[in-house]
Amino acid sequence: MCEECGCHTPAGGAPSRPHTHPHARGEAHDHPHAHAHGAGHAHTHDPATRTITLQQRVLERNDRAAAANRAWLAERGVVALNLISSPGAGKTLLLERTIERIRGRTACAVIAGDQFTDNDKRRLDRTGAPVVQIETHGACHLDAERVARVLPEVVRDGTRLLFIENVGNLVCPAAFDLGETFKVGLLSTAEGEDKPLKYPALFVNCRVAVVTKTDLIPHLDWDLAKCRRFLQQVNPGIYAFELSARTGEGLDAWCAYLERLVA
Amino acid sequence: MHELSLARALVEQVETIVRREGADAALAVTVSVGALSGVDREALEFAFPLASEGTSLAGCRLRVEETPVELSCDDCGQTTRPERMDMVCARCGSRGIRLTGGMDFLLRSVELGMREEGAAAGGPGRSDHV
């Protein structure tokens, strides 16, 4: 008997359904499909297996939800940025400093994703912008359906810029379209310069890259030129900002860019 | 590891096909995983049996085809494969390229086990339980 599915040829008979599959022990066989019928009738059988070929995105359901989010946001004239980085790259501090600078002119809103806690929401609440925290309870990424559920709450009349701070993770969030206008990949100087090469699935999909914590460069063996080169290597033409949210270095150019997006 | 979510999405998609086709079960599923799709093959192979448990895919085989990164060059018009994530046209060296392959995670084929009674009746009687 085959260990794969328990099929075997009983004495004097054939298995009930023809099928083929590899066998664990390397024995090959195909099952003949002819047999006598007790009831004395004869017929031909349809093949008992059928193969359907297709070309269907596995994340189709997520993509549909993402397309609906995109249309919903576009109708309201909202530009949505999906911010993705490893944990600790400085997404939250960057958003705090950014919103403080521009909120007088540009109405912002934030969706913050974390596995647990609303710590980020509590920090961002101080900026005065509407903030909704999504706790994913273990999931390593946000998905479009989760975002759809909170959009009406966080996007208010007049909101122009929506920041979606994804769960800190350089791998998984890259696979899930949320309906954002574009993705922003962040990497801090405390990480390796070669992050773009190690995690290309994210960086090829970003329109913008932000190098954070530039104030630490003097204290690190970290090569900015190399990092710039690697970013251009995986994504030629990617728009890159270099800044420190702590010192404010580079924030003017970043904020001016964001405001031009909604001007 | 997001592959369990991906495996669940895959199982859900295949179950829809099993029901639509009036089949008994899915015996084998083929997917293609792009090198830039963000899907890890081994993690997916680990997660798939867990996600199939208790569904019409229980025991279903998973075949994974890996698709390489492909670039289409705006300057020379060729499609080439980059080396080591260096997105440059392998023919003319231009960086005026567009990614045309290796991004997707696709369901490519499903081998269905068809219901025996439907076959034995020889007629249209593929009973629909939807």
PDB file of N, CA and C in Angstrom, chain B residues 24-108:
ATOM      1  N   ASP B  24     -14.635  17.126  -4.904  1.00  0.00           N
ATOM      2  CA  ASP B  24     -14.552  16.548  -3.575  1.00  0.00           C
ATOM      3  C   ASP B  24     -13.487  17.225  -2.730  1.00  0.00           C
ATOM      4  N   ALA B  25     -12.361  17.399  -3.371  1.00  0.00           N
ATOM      5  CA  ALA B  25     -11.187  17.832  -2.637  1.00  0.00           C
ATOM      6  C   ALA B  25     -10.173  18.410  -3.605  1.00  0.00           C
ATOM      7  N   ALA B  26      -9.245  19.156  -3.064  1.00  0.00           N
ATOM      8  CA  ALA B  26      -8.086  19.577  -3.853  1.00  0.00           C
ATOM      9  C   ALA B  26      -6.950  18.626  -3.504  1.00  0.00           C
ATOM     10  N   LEU B  27      -6.359  18.026  -4.540  1.00  0.00           N
ATOM     11  CA  LEU B  27      -5.296  17.045  -4.307  1.00  0.00           C
ATOM     12  C   LEU B  27      -3.913  17.679  -4.401  1.00  0.00           C
ATOM     13  N   ALA B  28      -3.806  18.672  -5.278  1.00  0.00           N
ATOM     14  CA  ALA B  28      -2.510  19.344  -5.433  1.00  0.00           C
ATOM     15  C   ALA B  28      -2.737  20.785  -5.877  1.00  0.00           C
ATOM     16  N   VAL B  29      -1.898  21.646  -5.378  1.00  0.00           N
ATOM     17  CA  VAL B  29      -1.989  23.058  -5.700  1.00  0.00           C
ATOM     18  C   VAL B  29      -0.604  23.534  -6.125  1.00  0.00           C
ATOM     19  N   THR B  30      -0.566  24.283  -7.227  1.00  0.00           N
ATOM     20  CA  THR B  30       0.712  24.850  -7.663  1.00  0.00           C
ATOM     21  C   THR B  30       0.655  26.364  -7.530  1.00  0.00           C
ATOM     22  N   VAL B  31       1.670  26.921  -6.898  1.00  0.00           N
ATOM     23  CA  VAL B  31       1.765  28.375  -6.791  1.00  0.00           C
ATOM     24  C   VAL B  31       3.103  28.834  -7.364  1.00  0.00           C
ATOM     25  N   SER B  32       3.147  30.077  -7.782  1.00  0.00           N
ATOM     26  CA  SER B  32       4.455  30.632  -8.144  1.00  0.00           C
ATOM     27  C   SER B  32       4.771  31.782  -7.203  1.00  0.00           C
ATOM     28  N   VAL B  33       6.011  31.780  -6.763  1.00  0.00           N
ATOM     29  CA  VAL B  33       6.455  32.751  -5.773  1.00  0.00           C
ATOM     30  C   VAL B  33       7.578  33.586  -6.394  1.00  0.00           C
ATOM     31  N   GLY B  34       7.328  34.854  -6.546  1.00  0.00           N
ATOM     32  CA  GLY B  34       8.338  35.740  -7.106  1.00  0.00           C
ATOM     33  C   GLY B  34       9.441  36.020  -6.106  1.00  0.00           C
ATOM     34  N   ALA B  35      10.655  36.206  -6.631  1.00  0.00           N
ATOM     35  CA  ALA B  35      11.798  36.467  -5.747  1.00  0.00           C
ATOM     36  C   ALA B  35      11.621  37.772  -4.975  1.00  0.00           C
ATOM     37  N   LEU B  36      10.755  38.672  -5.480  1.00  0.00           N
ATOM     38  CA  LEU B  36      10.516  39.934  -4.782  1.00  0.00           C
ATOM     39  C   LEU B  36       9.095  40.003  -4.227  1.00  0.00           C
ATOM     40  N   SER B  37       8.449  38.855  -4.078  1.00  0.00           N
ATOM     41  CA  SER B  37       7.065  38.869  -3.610  1.00  0.00           C
ATOM     42  C   SER B  37       6.989  38.988  -2.098  1.00  0.00           C
ATOM     43  N   GLY B  38       8.108  38.837  -1.434  1.00  0.00           N
ATOM     44  CA  GLY B  38       8.082  38.892   0.028  1.00  0.00           C
ATOM     45  C   GLY B  38       7.570  37.605   0.650  1.00  0.00           C
ATOM     46  N   VAL B  39       7.486  36.538  -0.150  1.00  0.00           N
ATOM     47  CA  VAL B  39       7.000  35.259   0.366  1.00  0.00           C
ATOM     48  C   VAL B  39       8.183  34.311   0.505  1.00  0.00           C
ATOM     49  N   ASP B  40       8.307  33.731   1.673  1.00  0.00           N
ATOM     50  CA  ASP B  40       9.390  32.784   1.893  1.00  0.00           C
ATOM     51  C   ASP B  40       8.880  31.379   1.628  1.00  0.00           C
ATOM     52  N   ARG B  41       9.557  30.693   0.712  1.00  0.00           N
ATOM     53  CA  ARG B  41       9.099  29.388   0.271  1.00  0.00           C
ATOM     54  C   ARG B  41       8.988  28.388   1.421  1.00  0.00           C
ATOM     55  N   GLU B  42      10.031  28.307   2.218  1.00  0.00           N
ATOM     56  CA  GLU B  42      10.026  27.298   3.285  1.00  0.00           C
ATOM     57  C   GLU B  42       8.948  27.584   4.319  1.00  0.00           C
ATOM     58  N   ALA B  43       8.791  28.852   4.649  1.00  0.00           N
ATOM     59  CA  ALA B  43       7.769  29.198   5.632  1.00  0.00           C
ATOM     60  C   ALA B  43       6.379  28.875   5.075  1.00  0.00           C
ATOM     61  N   LEU B  44       6.211  29.097   3.769  1.00  0.00           N
ATOM     62  CA  LEU B  44       4.919  28.795   3.149  1.00  0.00           C
ATOM     63  C   LEU B  44       4.664  27.284   3.169  1.00  0.00           C
ATOM     64  N   GLU B  45       5.699  26.516   2.855  1.00  0.00           N
ATOM     65  CA  GLU B  45       5.545  25.058   2.855  1.00  0.00           C
ATOM     66  C   GLU B  45       5.251  24.526   4.257  1.00  0.00           C
ATOM     67  N   PHE B  46       5.768  25.217   5.245  1.00  0.00           N
ATOM     68  CA  PHE B  46       5.492  24.841   6.625  1.00  0.00           C
ATOM     69  C   PHE B  46       4.049  25.188   7.010  1.00  0.00           C
ATOM     70  N   ALA B  47       3.614  26.365   6.569  1.00  0.00           N
ATOM     71  CA  ALA B  47       2.300  26.869   6.994  1.00  0.00           C
ATOM     72  C   ALA B  47       1.140  26.205   6.251  1.00  0.00           C
ATOM     73  N   PHE B  48       1.382  25.779   5.031  1.00  0.00           N
ATOM     74  CA  PHE B  48       0.280  25.293   4.185  1.00  0.00           C
ATOM     75  C   PHE B  48      -0.495  24.110   4.796  1.00  0.00           C
ATOM     76  N   PRO B  49       0.198  23.057   5.273  1.00  0.00           N
ATOM     77  CA  PRO B  49      -0.557  21.949   5.873  1.00  0.00           C
ATOM     78  C   PRO B  49      -1.351  22.380   7.103  1.00  0.00           C
ATOM     79  N   LEU B  50      -0.817  23.331   7.850  1.00  0.00           N
ATOM     80  CA  LEU B  50      -1.544  23.820   9.031  1.00  0.00           C
ATOM     81  C   LEU B  50      -2.820  24.521   8.605  1.00  0.00           C
ATOM     82  N   ALA B  51      -2.710  25.327   7.562  1.00  0.00           N
ATOM     83  CA  ALA B  51      -3.874  26.076   7.095  1.00  0.00           C
ATOM     84  C   ALA B  51      -4.889  25.168   6.410  1.00  0.00           C
ATOM     85  N   SER B  52      -4.432  24.027   5.864  1.00  0.00           N
ATOM     86  CA  SER B  52      -5.368  23.148   5.136  1.00  0.00           C
ATOM     87  C   SER B  52      -6.135  22.198   6.046  1.00  0.00           C
ATOM     88  N   GLU B  53      -5.640  22.035   7.239  1.00  0.00           N
ATOM     89  CA  GLU B  53      -6.270  21.086   8.156  1.00  0.00           C
ATOM     90  C   GLU B  53      -7.772  21.343   8.293  1.00  0.00           C
ATOM     91  N   GLY B  54      -8.546  20.270   8.199  1.00  0.00           N
ATOM     92  CA  GLY B  54      -9.977  20.402   8.402  1.00  0.00           C
ATOM     93  C   GLY B  54     -10.721  21.048   7.242  1.00  0.00           C
ATOM     94  N   THR B  55     -10.051  21.227   6.105  1.00  0.00           N
ATOM     95  CA  THR B  55     -10.709  21.794   4.928  1.00  0.00           C
ATOM     96  C   THR B  55     -10.673  20.759   3.804  1.00  0.00           C
ATOM     97  N   SER B  56     -11.225  21.131   2.662  1.00  0.00           N
ATOM     98  CA  SER B  56     -11.196  20.202   1.528  1.00  0.00           C
ATOM     99  C   SER B  56      -9.787  20.099   0.944  1.00  0.00           C
ATOM    100  N   LEU B  57      -8.841  20.791   1.530  1.00  0.00           N
ATOM    101  CA  LEU B  57      -7.459  20.692   1.085  1.00  0.00           C
ATOM    102  C   LEU B  57      -6.625  19.800   2.007  1.00  0.00           C
ATOM    103  N   ALA B  58      -7.263  19.181   2.998  1.00  0.00           N
ATOM    104  CA  ALA B  58      -6.486  18.378   3.944  1.00  0.00           C
ATOM    105  C   ALA B  58      -5.657  17.348   3.177  1.00  0.00           C
ATOM    106  N   GLY B  59      -4.387  17.327   3.410  1.00  0.00           N
ATOM    107  CA  GLY B  59      -3.501  16.377   2.737  1.00  0.00           C
ATOM    108  C   GLY B  59      -3.076  16.802   1.340  1.00  0.00           C
ATOM    109  N   CYS B  60      -3.530  17.943   0.913  1.00  0.00           N
ATOM    110  CA  CYS B  60      -3.222  18.442  -0.437  1.00  0.00           C
ATOM    111  C   CYS B  60      -1.725  18.723  -0.569  1.00  0.00           C
ATOM    112  N   ARG B  61      -1.180  18.389  -1.747  1.00  0.00           N
ATOM    113  CA  ARG B  61       0.233  18.685  -1.984  1.00  0.00           C
ATOM    114  C   ARG B  61       0.395  20.125  -2.455  1.00  0.00           C
ATOM    115  N   LEU B  62       1.486  20.736  -2.080  1.00  0.00           N
ATOM    116  CA  LEU B  62       1.783  22.090  -2.523  1.00  0.00           C
ATOM    117  C   LEU B  62       3.044  22.065  -3.374  1.00  0.00           C
ATOM    118  N   ARG B  63       2.923  22.544  -4.606  1.00  0.00           N
ATOM    119  CA  ARG B  63       4.100  22.684  -5.458  1.00  0.00           C
ATOM    120  C   ARG B  63       4.421  24.168  -5.560  1.00  0.00           C
ATOM    121  N   VAL B  64       5.660  24.496  -5.331  1.00  0.00           N
ATOM    122  CA  VAL B  64       6.068  25.895  -5.376  1.00  0.00           C
ATOM    123  C   VAL B  64       7.047  26.110  -6.525  1.00  0.00           C
ATOM    124  N   GLU B  65       6.671  26.978  -7.448  1.00  0.00           N
ATOM    125  CA  GLU B  65       7.584  27.360  -8.534  1.00  0.00           C
ATOM    126  C   GLU B  65       8.142  28.728  -8.182  1.00  0.00           C
ATOM    127  N   GLU B  66       9.440  28.875  -8.311  1.00  0.00           N
ATOM    128  CA  GLU B  66      10.030  30.176  -7.998  1.00  0.00           C
ATOM    129  C   GLU B  66      10.251  30.962  -9.281  1.00  0.00           C
ATOM    130  N   THR B  67       9.806  32.198  -9.281  1.00  0.00           N
ATOM    131  CA  THR B  67       9.985  33.015 -10.487  1.00  0.00           C
ATOM    132  C   THR B  67      11.032  34.102 -10.226  1.00  0.00           C
ATOM    133  N   PRO B  68      11.970  34.231 -11.153  1.00  0.00           N
ATOM    134  CA  PRO B  68      13.072  35.181 -10.957  1.00  0.00           C
ATOM    135  C   PRO B  68      12.649  36.623 -11.236  1.00  0.00           C
ATOM    136  N   VAL B  69      13.479  37.532 -10.784  1.00  0.00           N
ATOM    137  CA  VAL B  69      13.258  38.948 -11.076  1.00  0.00           C
ATOM    138  C   VAL B  69      13.542  39.191 -12.554  1.00  0.00           C
ATOM    139  N   GLU B  70      12.669  39.922 -13.206  1.00  0.00           N
ATOM    140  CA  GLU B  70      12.898  40.294 -14.603  1.00  0.00           C
ATOM    141  C   GLU B  70      12.758  41.797 -14.772  1.00  0.00           C
ATOM    142  N   LEU B  71      13.662  42.339 -15.554  1.00  0.00           N
ATOM    143  CA  LEU B  71      13.652  43.769 -15.807  1.00  0.00           C
ATOM    144  C   LEU B  71      13.450  44.015 -17.288  1.00  0.00           C
ATOM    145  N   SER B  72      12.630  44.991 -17.579  1.00  0.00           N
ATOM    146  CA  SER B  72      12.483  45.412 -18.964  1.00  0.00           C
ATOM    147  C   SER B  72      13.192  46.763 -19.101  1.00  0.00           C
ATOM    148  N   CYS B  73      14.065  46.857 -20.073  1.00  0.00           N
ATOM    149  CA  CYS B  73      14.900  48.062 -20.218  1.00  0.00           C
ATOM    150  C   CYS B  73      14.214  49.067 -21.137  1.00  0.00           C
ATOM    151  N   ASP B  74      14.073  50.295 -20.649  1.00  0.00           N
ATOM    152  CA  ASP B  74      13.459  51.355 -21.460  1.00  0.00           C
ATOM    153  C   ASP B  74      14.392  51.827 -22.566  1.00  0.00           C
ATOM    154  N   ASP B  75      15.693  51.590 -22.408  1.00  0.00           N
ATOM    155  CA  ASP B  75      16.640  52.077 -23.397  1.00  0.00           C
ATOM    156  C   ASP B  75      16.860  51.105 -24.548  1.00  0.00           C
ATOM    157  N   CYS B  76      17.120  49.825 -24.206  1.00  0.00           N
ATOM    158  CA  CYS B  76      17.398  48.885 -25.300  1.00  0.00           C
ATOM    159  C   CYS B  76      16.234  47.920 -25.557  1.00  0.00           C
ATOM    160  N   GLY B  77      15.217  47.982 -24.696  1.00  0.00           N
ATOM    161  CA  GLY B  77      14.028  47.185 -24.954  1.00  0.00           C
ATOM    162  C   GLY B  77      14.127  45.719 -24.572  1.00  0.00           C
ATOM    163  N   GLN B  78      15.282  45.308 -24.066  1.00  0.00           N
ATOM    164  CA  GLN B  78      15.448  43.891 -23.712  1.00  0.00           C
ATOM    165  C   GLN B  78      14.878  43.575 -22.337  1.00  0.00           C
ATOM    166  N   THR B  79      14.504  42.313 -22.171  1.00  0.00           N
ATOM    167  CA  THR B  79      14.128  41.831 -20.847  1.00  0.00           C
ATOM    168  C   THR B  79      15.273  40.971 -20.333  1.00  0.00           C
ATOM    169  N   THR B  80      15.787  41.316 -19.171  1.00  0.00           N
ATOM    170  CA  THR B  80      16.922  40.576 -18.623  1.00  0.00           C
ATOM    171  C   THR B  80      16.686  40.277 -17.146  1.00  0.00           C
ATOM    172  N   ARG B  81      17.544  39.438 -16.614  1.00  0.00           N
ATOM    173  CA  ARG B  81      17.466  39.113 -15.184  1.00  0.00           C
ATOM    174  C   ARG B  81      18.666  39.723 -14.469  1.00  0.00           C
ATOM    175  N   PRO B  82      18.411  40.511 -13.433  1.00  0.00           N
ATOM    176  CA  PRO B  82      19.526  41.157 -12.748  1.00  0.00           C
ATOM    177  C   PRO B  82      20.268  40.157 -11.870  1.00  0.00           C
ATOM    178  N   GLU B  83      21.507  40.515 -11.592  1.00  0.00           N
ATOM    179  CA  GLU B  83      22.271  39.683 -10.667  1.00  0.00           C
ATOM    180  C   GLU B  83      22.272  40.346  -9.308  1.00  0.00           C
ATOM    181  N   ARG B  84      22.040  39.591  -8.306  1.00  0.00           N
ATOM    182  CA  ARG B  84      22.151  40.014  -6.917  1.00  0.00           C
ATOM    183  C   ARG B  84      21.450  41.333  -6.644  1.00  0.00           C
ATOM    184  N   MET B  85      20.225  41.422  -7.074  1.00  0.00           N
ATOM    185  CA  MET B  85      19.376  42.574  -6.790  1.00  0.00           C
ATOM    186  C   MET B  85      19.970  43.902  -7.274  1.00  0.00           C
ATOM    187  N   ASP B  86      20.837  43.832  -8.237  1.00  0.00           N
ATOM    188  CA  ASP B  86      21.341  45.060  -8.827  1.00  0.00           C
ATOM    189  C   ASP B  86      20.475  45.356 -10.045  1.00  0.00           C
ATOM    190  N   MET B  87      19.559  46.327  -9.887  1.00  0.00           N
ATOM    191  CA  MET B  87      18.538  46.547 -10.907  1.00  0.00           C
ATOM    192  C   MET B  87      19.086  47.370 -12.064  1.00  0.00           C
ATOM    193  N   VAL B  88      19.864  46.691 -12.872  1.00  0.00           N
ATOM    194  CA  VAL B  88      20.485  47.327 -14.015  1.00  0.00           C
ATOM    195  C   VAL B  88      20.301  46.383 -15.200  1.00  0.00           C
ATOM    196  N   CYS B  89      20.096  46.949 -16.387  1.00  0.00           N
ATOM    197  CA  CYS B  89      19.894  46.106 -17.561  1.00  0.00           C
ATOM    198  C   CYS B  89      21.167  45.281 -17.809  1.00  0.00           C
ATOM    199  N   ALA B  90      21.009  43.967 -17.845  1.00  0.00           N
ATOM    200  CA  ALA B  90      22.174  43.095 -18.004  1.00  0.00           C
ATOM    201  C   ALA B  90      22.762  43.201 -19.412  1.00  0.00           C
ATOM    202  N   ARG B  91      22.010  43.794 -20.329  1.00  0.00           N
ATOM    203  CA  ARG B  91      22.504  43.895 -21.701  1.00  0.00           C
ATOM    204  C   ARG B  91      23.241  45.212 -21.947  1.00  0.00           C
ATOM    205  N   CYS B  92      22.576  46.334 -21.588  1.00  0.00           N
ATOM    206  CA  CYS B  92      23.196  47.615 -21.940  1.00  0.00           C
ATOM    207  C   CYS B  92      23.637  48.420 -20.727  1.00  0.00           C
ATOM    208  N   GLY B  93      23.357  47.938 -19.526  1.00  0.00           N
ATOM    209  CA  GLY B  93      23.836  48.621 -18.327  1.00  0.00           C
ATOM    210  C   GLY B  93      22.986  49.804 -17.888  1.00  0.00           C
ATOM    211  N   SER B  94      21.860  50.028 -18.564  1.00  0.00           N
ATOM    212  CA  SER B  94      21.008  51.164 -18.201  1.00  0.00           C
ATOM    213  C   SER B  94      20.276  50.897 -16.891  1.00  0.00           C
ATOM    214  N   ARG B  95      20.026  51.983 -16.133  1.00  0.00           N
ATOM    215  CA  ARG B  95      19.169  51.862 -14.955  1.00  0.00           C
ATOM    216  C   ARG B  95      17.744  52.346 -15.261  1.00  0.00           C
ATOM    217  N   GLY B  96      17.502  52.638 -16.520  1.00  0.00           N
ATOM    218  CA  GLY B  96      16.142  52.997 -16.919  1.00  0.00           C
ATOM    219  C   GLY B  96      15.330  51.732 -17.134  1.00  0.00           C
ATOM    220  N   ILE B  97      15.037  51.065 -16.034  1.00  0.00           N
ATOM    221  CA  ILE B  97      14.398  49.748 -16.137  1.00  0.00           C
ATOM    222  C   ILE B  97      13.066  49.724 -15.396  1.00  0.00           C
ATOM    223  N   ARG B  98      12.247  48.785 -15.774  1.00  0.00           N
ATOM    224  CA  ARG B  98      11.000  48.537 -15.044  1.00  0.00           C
ATOM    225  C   ARG B  98      10.979  47.072 -14.637  1.00  0.00           C
ATOM    226  N   LEU B  99      10.485  46.830 -13.452  1.00  0.00           N
ATOM    227  CA  LEU B  99      10.360  45.443 -12.989  1.00  0.00           C
ATOM    228  C   LEU B  99       9.179  44.805 -13.694  1.00  0.00           C
ATOM    229  N   THR B 100       9.434  43.689 -14.362  1.00  0.00           N
ATOM    230  CA  THR B 100       8.322  43.038 -15.054  1.00  0.00           C
ATOM    231  C   THR B 100       8.096  41.615 -14.552  1.00  0.00           C
ATOM    232  N   GLY B 101       8.938  41.144 -13.667  1.00  0.00           N
ATOM    233  CA  GLY B 101       8.736  39.785 -13.161  1.00  0.00           C
ATOM    234  C   GLY B 101       9.347  39.600 -11.791  1.00  0.00           C
ATOM    235  N   GLY B 102       8.796  38.659 -11.066  1.00  0.00           N
ATOM    236  CA  GLY B 102       9.357  38.324  -9.760  1.00  0.00           C
ATOM    237  C   GLY B 102       8.658  39.007  -8.613  1.00  0.00           C
ATOM    238  N   MET B 103       7.555  39.732  -8.931  1.00  0.00           N
ATOM    239  CA  MET B 103       6.858  40.476  -7.879  1.00  0.00           C
ATOM    240  C   MET B 103       5.675  39.691  -7.312  1.00  0.00           C
ATOM    241  N   ASP B 104       5.158  38.738  -8.066  1.00  0.00           N
ATOM    242  CA  ASP B 104       3.843  38.194  -7.737  1.00  0.00           C
ATOM    243  C   ASP B 104       3.867  36.872  -6.980  1.00  0.00           C
ATOM    244  N   PHE B 105       2.812  36.670  -6.256  1.00  0.00           N
ATOM    245  CA  PHE B 105       2.542  35.391  -5.595  1.00  0.00           C
ATOM    246  C   PHE B 105       1.213  34.913  -6.181  1.00  0.00           C
ATOM    247  N   LEU B 106       1.301  33.904  -7.046  1.00  0.00           N
ATOM    248  CA  LEU B 106       0.132  33.517  -7.832  1.00  0.00           C
ATOM    249  C   LEU B 106      -0.268  32.066  -7.613  1.00  0.00           C
ATOM    250  N   LEU B 107      -1.566  31.847  -7.659  1.00  0.00           N
ATOM    251  CA  LEU B 107      -2.099  30.488  -7.718  1.00  0.00           C
ATOM    252  C   LEU B 107      -2.132  30.085  -9.183  1.00  0.00           C
ATOM    253  N   ARG B 108      -1.433  29.021  -9.532  1.00  0.00           N
ATOM    254  CA  ARG B 108      -1.290  28.653 -10.934  1.00  0.00           C
ATOM    255  C   ARG B 108      -2.154  27.471 -11.356  1.00  0.00           C
TER     256      ARG B 108
END
